[in-house]
């Protein structure tokens, strides 16, 4: 099974690379490069709140480490006298800056409407891997997401809401890598980590090619600004596969499909809606990406088991890299996460 997954992953990545041509080391474009933020002097703080509904609030949080305001969506119980645990739920490669989000693509608002939990989702961080970059990038700017998500944001969320102090974190695709590194960096912060279709490996050639596709080809960022030279210590330091033992004490949940077309890869699926171009892209590109993810995830599960980490892997026999599968993954995984947060 493992050998077959690795072969499929290598073949799939070749397809992805051929479709998304590029080196992943993008040169600066002065017409689109953001202005690097000045060194922050003010503390991280909430600078704005907008009530969308009794259960949804838009937050604006100033990040001292990044020197800018980060928008977030927060779902919360309408009325609750009991403290609530917190689920940090991350979007994928677009970081919530596009329409490929939990809010736009899934029923997560309705799903959490009757749950006693506060759900926090950043609407920023595109192509950042939600990590602390070593250098500012000419295109993607300053990214200090690990600092923001583990140090700056949680105290502000706890202060703004009646929270219980129990936290979990989950993410899809790009963020399915990030959630591991965030938990390793802040070992006391999360009780559970859930990675839906994420590739945990970052320092091997297959993992680096995957990151190059996301950061370089799609985001036009320079991946060496993220963790330094390829093959260097920065990449090894941020490879969850190499540091899986540091996840002991945290419940880990992983899901993946095989890349073969499944129940949501048909013309009548909700997010395809009869569009032939969408269907072809989801079956070919989404299938290729998920085959790579399957290989990464199977390898991660092996090292977690060997290291004695409490982990659960769910492998779907079919399924591409797409939102309707992640919606189901969230539904199916939530009862376990909820028990962890109450324990």
mmCIF file with all atom_site columns, N, CA and C in Angstrom, residues 197 257-262 264-265 282-288 290 316 318-323 325-326:
data_model
loop_
_atom_site.group_PDB
_atom_site.id
_atom_site.type_symbol
_atom_site.label_atom_id
_atom_site.label_alt_id
_atom_site.label_comp_id
_atom_site.label_asym_id
_atom_site.label_entity_id
_atom_site.label_seq_id
_atom_site.pdbx_PDB_ins_code
_atom_site.Cartn_x
_atom_site.Cartn_y
_atom_site.Cartn_z
_atom_site.occupancy
_atom_site.B_iso_or_equiv
_atom_site.pdbx_formal_charge
_atom_site.auth_seq_id
_atom_site.auth_comp_id
_atom_site.auth_asym_id
_atom_site.auth_atom_id
_atom_site.pdbx_PDB_model_num
ATOM 1  N N  . UNK A 1 197 ? -6.614  16.482 4.421   1.00 0.00 ? 197 UNK A N  1
ATOM 2  C CA . UNK A 1 197 ? -5.902  16.518 3.141   1.00 0.00 ? 197 UNK A CA 1
ATOM 3  C C  . UNK A 1 197 ? -4.685  17.424 3.187   1.00 0.00 ? 197 UNK A C  1
ATOM 4  N N  . UNK A 1 257 ? -8.146  11.374 0.839   1.00 0.00 ? 257 UNK A N  1
ATOM 5  C CA . UNK A 1 257 ? -8.696  10.512 -0.189  1.00 0.00 ? 257 UNK A CA 1
ATOM 6  C C  . UNK A 1 257 ? -7.556  9.915  -0.985  1.00 0.00 ? 257 UNK A C  1
ATOM 7  N N  . UNK A 1 258 ? -7.875  9.078  -1.940  1.00 0.00 ? 258 UNK A N  1
ATOM 8  C CA . UNK A 1 258 ? -6.844  8.469  -2.785  1.00 0.00 ? 258 UNK A CA 1
ATOM 9  C C  . UNK A 1 258 ? -6.598  9.256  -4.059  1.00 0.00 ? 258 UNK A C  1
ATOM 10 N N  . UNK A 1 259 ? -7.486  10.186 -4.375  1.00 0.00 ? 259 UNK A N  1
ATOM 11 C CA . UNK A 1 259 ? -7.394  10.920 -5.622  1.00 0.00 ? 259 UNK A CA 1
ATOM 12 C C  . UNK A 1 259 ? -8.301  10.373 -6.705  1.00 0.00 ? 259 UNK A C  1
ATOM 13 N N  . UNK A 1 260 ? -8.816  9.162  -6.518  1.00 0.00 ? 260 UNK A N  1
ATOM 14 C CA . UNK A 1 260 ? -9.754  8.589  -7.484  1.00 0.00 ? 260 UNK A CA 1
ATOM 15 C C  . UNK A 1 260 ? -11.107 9.291  -7.374  1.00 0.00 ? 260 UNK A C  1
ATOM 16 N N  . UNK A 1 261 ? -11.808 9.522  -8.485  1.00 0.00 ? 261 UNK A N  1
ATOM 17 C CA . UNK A 1 261 ? -13.094 10.218 -8.437  1.00 0.00 ? 261 UNK A CA 1
ATOM 18 C C  . UNK A 1 261 ? -14.077 9.508  -7.509  1.00 0.00 ? 261 UNK A C  1
ATOM 19 N N  . UNK A 1 262 ? -14.816 10.321 -6.750  1.00 0.00 ? 262 UNK A N  1
ATOM 20 C CA . UNK A 1 262 ? -15.775 9.779  -5.797  1.00 0.00 ? 262 UNK A CA 1
ATOM 21 C C  . UNK A 1 262 ? -17.129 10.437 -5.915  1.00 0.00 ? 262 UNK A C  1
ATOM 22 N N  . UNK A 1 264 ? -18.497 13.105 -4.814  1.00 0.00 ? 264 UNK A N  1
ATOM 23 C CA . UNK A 1 264 ? -18.619 14.544 -5.052  1.00 0.00 ? 264 UNK A CA 1
ATOM 24 C C  . UNK A 1 264 ? -17.865 14.996 -6.306  1.00 0.00 ? 264 UNK A C  1
ATOM 25 N N  . UNK A 1 265 ? -17.416 14.040 -7.101  1.00 0.00 ? 265 UNK A N  1
ATOM 26 C CA . UNK A 1 265 ? -16.696 14.347 -8.342  1.00 0.00 ? 265 UNK A CA 1
ATOM 27 C C  . UNK A 1 265 ? -17.558 13.952 -9.535  1.00 0.00 ? 265 UNK A C  1
ATOM 28 N N  . UNK A 1 282 ? -11.469 19.490 -11.098 1.00 0.00 ? 282 UNK A N  1
ATOM 29 C CA . UNK A 1 282 ? -11.526 18.795 -9.821  1.00 0.00 ? 282 UNK A CA 1
ATOM 30 C C  . UNK A 1 282 ? -11.046 17.355 -9.946  1.00 0.00 ? 282 UNK A C  1
ATOM 31 N N  . UNK A 1 283 ? -11.416 16.695 -11.044 1.00 0.00 ? 283 UNK A N  1
ATOM 32 C CA . UNK A 1 283 ? -11.020 15.304 -11.218 1.00 0.00 ? 283 UNK A CA 1
ATOM 33 C C  . UNK A 1 283 ? -9.533  15.186 -11.535 1.00 0.00 ? 283 UNK A C  1
ATOM 34 N N  . UNK A 1 284 ? -9.029  16.043 -12.441 1.00 0.00 ? 284 UNK A N  1
ATOM 35 C CA . UNK A 1 284 ? -7.627  15.933 -12.844 1.00 0.00 ? 284 UNK A CA 1
ATOM 36 C C  . UNK A 1 284 ? -6.687  16.575 -11.819 1.00 0.00 ? 284 UNK A C  1
ATOM 37 N N  . UNK A 1 285 ? -6.836  17.880 -11.600 1.00 0.00 ? 285 UNK A N  1
ATOM 38 C CA . UNK A 1 285 ? -5.946  18.559 -10.659 1.00 0.00 ? 285 UNK A CA 1
ATOM 39 C C  . UNK A 1 285 ? -6.208  18.135 -9.222  1.00 0.00 ? 285 UNK A C  1
ATOM 40 N N  . UNK A 1 286 ? -7.503  18.110 -8.857  1.00 0.00 ? 286 UNK A N  1
ATOM 41 C CA . UNK A 1 286 ? -7.837  17.714 -7.498  1.00 0.00 ? 286 UNK A CA 1
ATOM 42 C C  . UNK A 1 286 ? -7.463  16.285 -7.201  1.00 0.00 ? 286 UNK A C  1
ATOM 43 N N  . UNK A 1 287 ? -7.593  15.431 -8.214  1.00 0.00 ? 287 UNK A N  1
ATOM 44 C CA . UNK A 1 287 ? -7.192  14.040 -8.031  1.00 0.00 ? 287 UNK A CA 1
ATOM 45 C C  . UNK A 1 287 ? -5.695  13.891 -7.896  1.00 0.00 ? 287 UNK A C  1
ATOM 46 N N  . UNK A 1 288 ? -4.944  14.640 -8.714  1.00 0.00 ? 288 UNK A N  1
ATOM 47 C CA . UNK A 1 288 ? -3.485  14.572 -8.662  1.00 0.00 ? 288 UNK A CA 1
ATOM 48 C C  . UNK A 1 288 ? -2.953  15.067 -7.325  1.00 0.00 ? 288 UNK A C  1
ATOM 49 N N  . UNK A 1 290 ? -4.542  15.190 -4.461  1.00 0.00 ? 290 UNK A N  1
ATOM 50 C CA . UNK A 1 290 ? -4.928  14.310 -3.358  1.00 0.00 ? 290 UNK A CA 1
ATOM 51 C C  . UNK A 1 290 ? -4.089  13.041 -3.332  1.00 0.00 ? 290 UNK A C  1
ATOM 52 N N  . UNK A 1 316 ? -10.201 7.710  2.757   1.00 0.00 ? 316 UNK A N  1
ATOM 53 C CA . UNK A 1 316 ? -11.341 7.432  1.889   1.00 0.00 ? 316 UNK A CA 1
ATOM 54 C C  . UNK A 1 316 ? -10.865 6.675  0.645   1.00 0.00 ? 316 UNK A C  1
ATOM 55 N N  . UNK A 1 318 ? -11.983 6.738  -2.247  1.00 0.00 ? 318 UNK A N  1
ATOM 56 C CA . UNK A 1 318 ? -12.050 7.663  -3.382  1.00 0.00 ? 318 UNK A CA 1
ATOM 57 C C  . UNK A 1 318 ? -12.053 9.077  -2.833  1.00 0.00 ? 318 UNK A C  1
ATOM 58 N N  . UNK A 1 319 ? -12.014 10.057 -3.723  1.00 0.00 ? 319 UNK A N  1
ATOM 59 C CA . UNK A 1 319 ? -12.119 11.440 -3.290  1.00 0.00 ? 319 UNK A CA 1
ATOM 60 C C  . UNK A 1 319 ? -10.958 12.296 -3.720  1.00 0.00 ? 319 UNK A C  1
ATOM 61 N N  . UNK A 1 320 ? -11.259 13.484 -4.207  1.00 0.00 ? 320 UNK A N  1
ATOM 62 C CA . UNK A 1 320 ? -10.267 14.423 -4.698  1.00 0.00 ? 320 UNK A CA 1
ATOM 63 C C  . UNK A 1 320 ? -10.014 15.510 -3.655  1.00 0.00 ? 320 UNK A C  1
ATOM 64 N N  . UNK A 1 321 ? -9.184  16.463 -4.017  1.00 0.00 ? 321 UNK A N  1
ATOM 65 C CA . UNK A 1 321 ? -8.791  17.556 -3.135  1.00 0.00 ? 321 UNK A CA 1
ATOM 66 C C  . UNK A 1 321 ? -9.851  18.650 -3.246  1.00 0.00 ? 321 UNK A C  1
ATOM 67 N N  . UNK A 1 322 ? -10.960 18.478 -2.546  1.00 0.00 ? 322 UNK A N  1
ATOM 68 C CA . UNK A 1 322 ? -12.079 19.385 -2.772  1.00 0.00 ? 322 UNK A CA 1
ATOM 69 C C  . UNK A 1 322 ? -12.969 19.509 -1.530  1.00 0.00 ? 322 UNK A C  1
ATOM 70 N N  . UNK A 1 323 ? -13.775 20.568 -1.508  1.00 0.00 ? 323 UNK A N  1
ATOM 71 C CA . UNK A 1 323 ? -14.433 21.047 -0.301  1.00 0.00 ? 323 UNK A CA 1
ATOM 72 C C  . UNK A 1 323 ? -15.523 20.132 0.245   1.00 0.00 ? 323 UNK A C  1
ATOM 73 N N  . UNK A 1 325 ? -15.647 17.009 0.395   1.00 0.00 ? 325 UNK A N  1
ATOM 74 C CA . UNK A 1 325 ? -15.020 15.968 1.218   1.00 0.00 ? 325 UNK A CA 1
ATOM 75 C C  . UNK A 1 325 ? -14.576 16.551 2.555   1.00 0.00 ? 325 UNK A C  1
ATOM 76 N N  . UNK A 1 326 ? -14.053 17.768 2.554   1.00 0.00 ? 326 UNK A N  1
ATOM 77 C CA . UNK A 1 326 ? -13.587 18.384 3.801   1.00 0.00 ? 326 UNK A CA 1
ATOM 78 C C  . UNK A 1 326 ? -14.751 18.725 4.714   1.00 0.00 ? 326 UNK A C  1
#
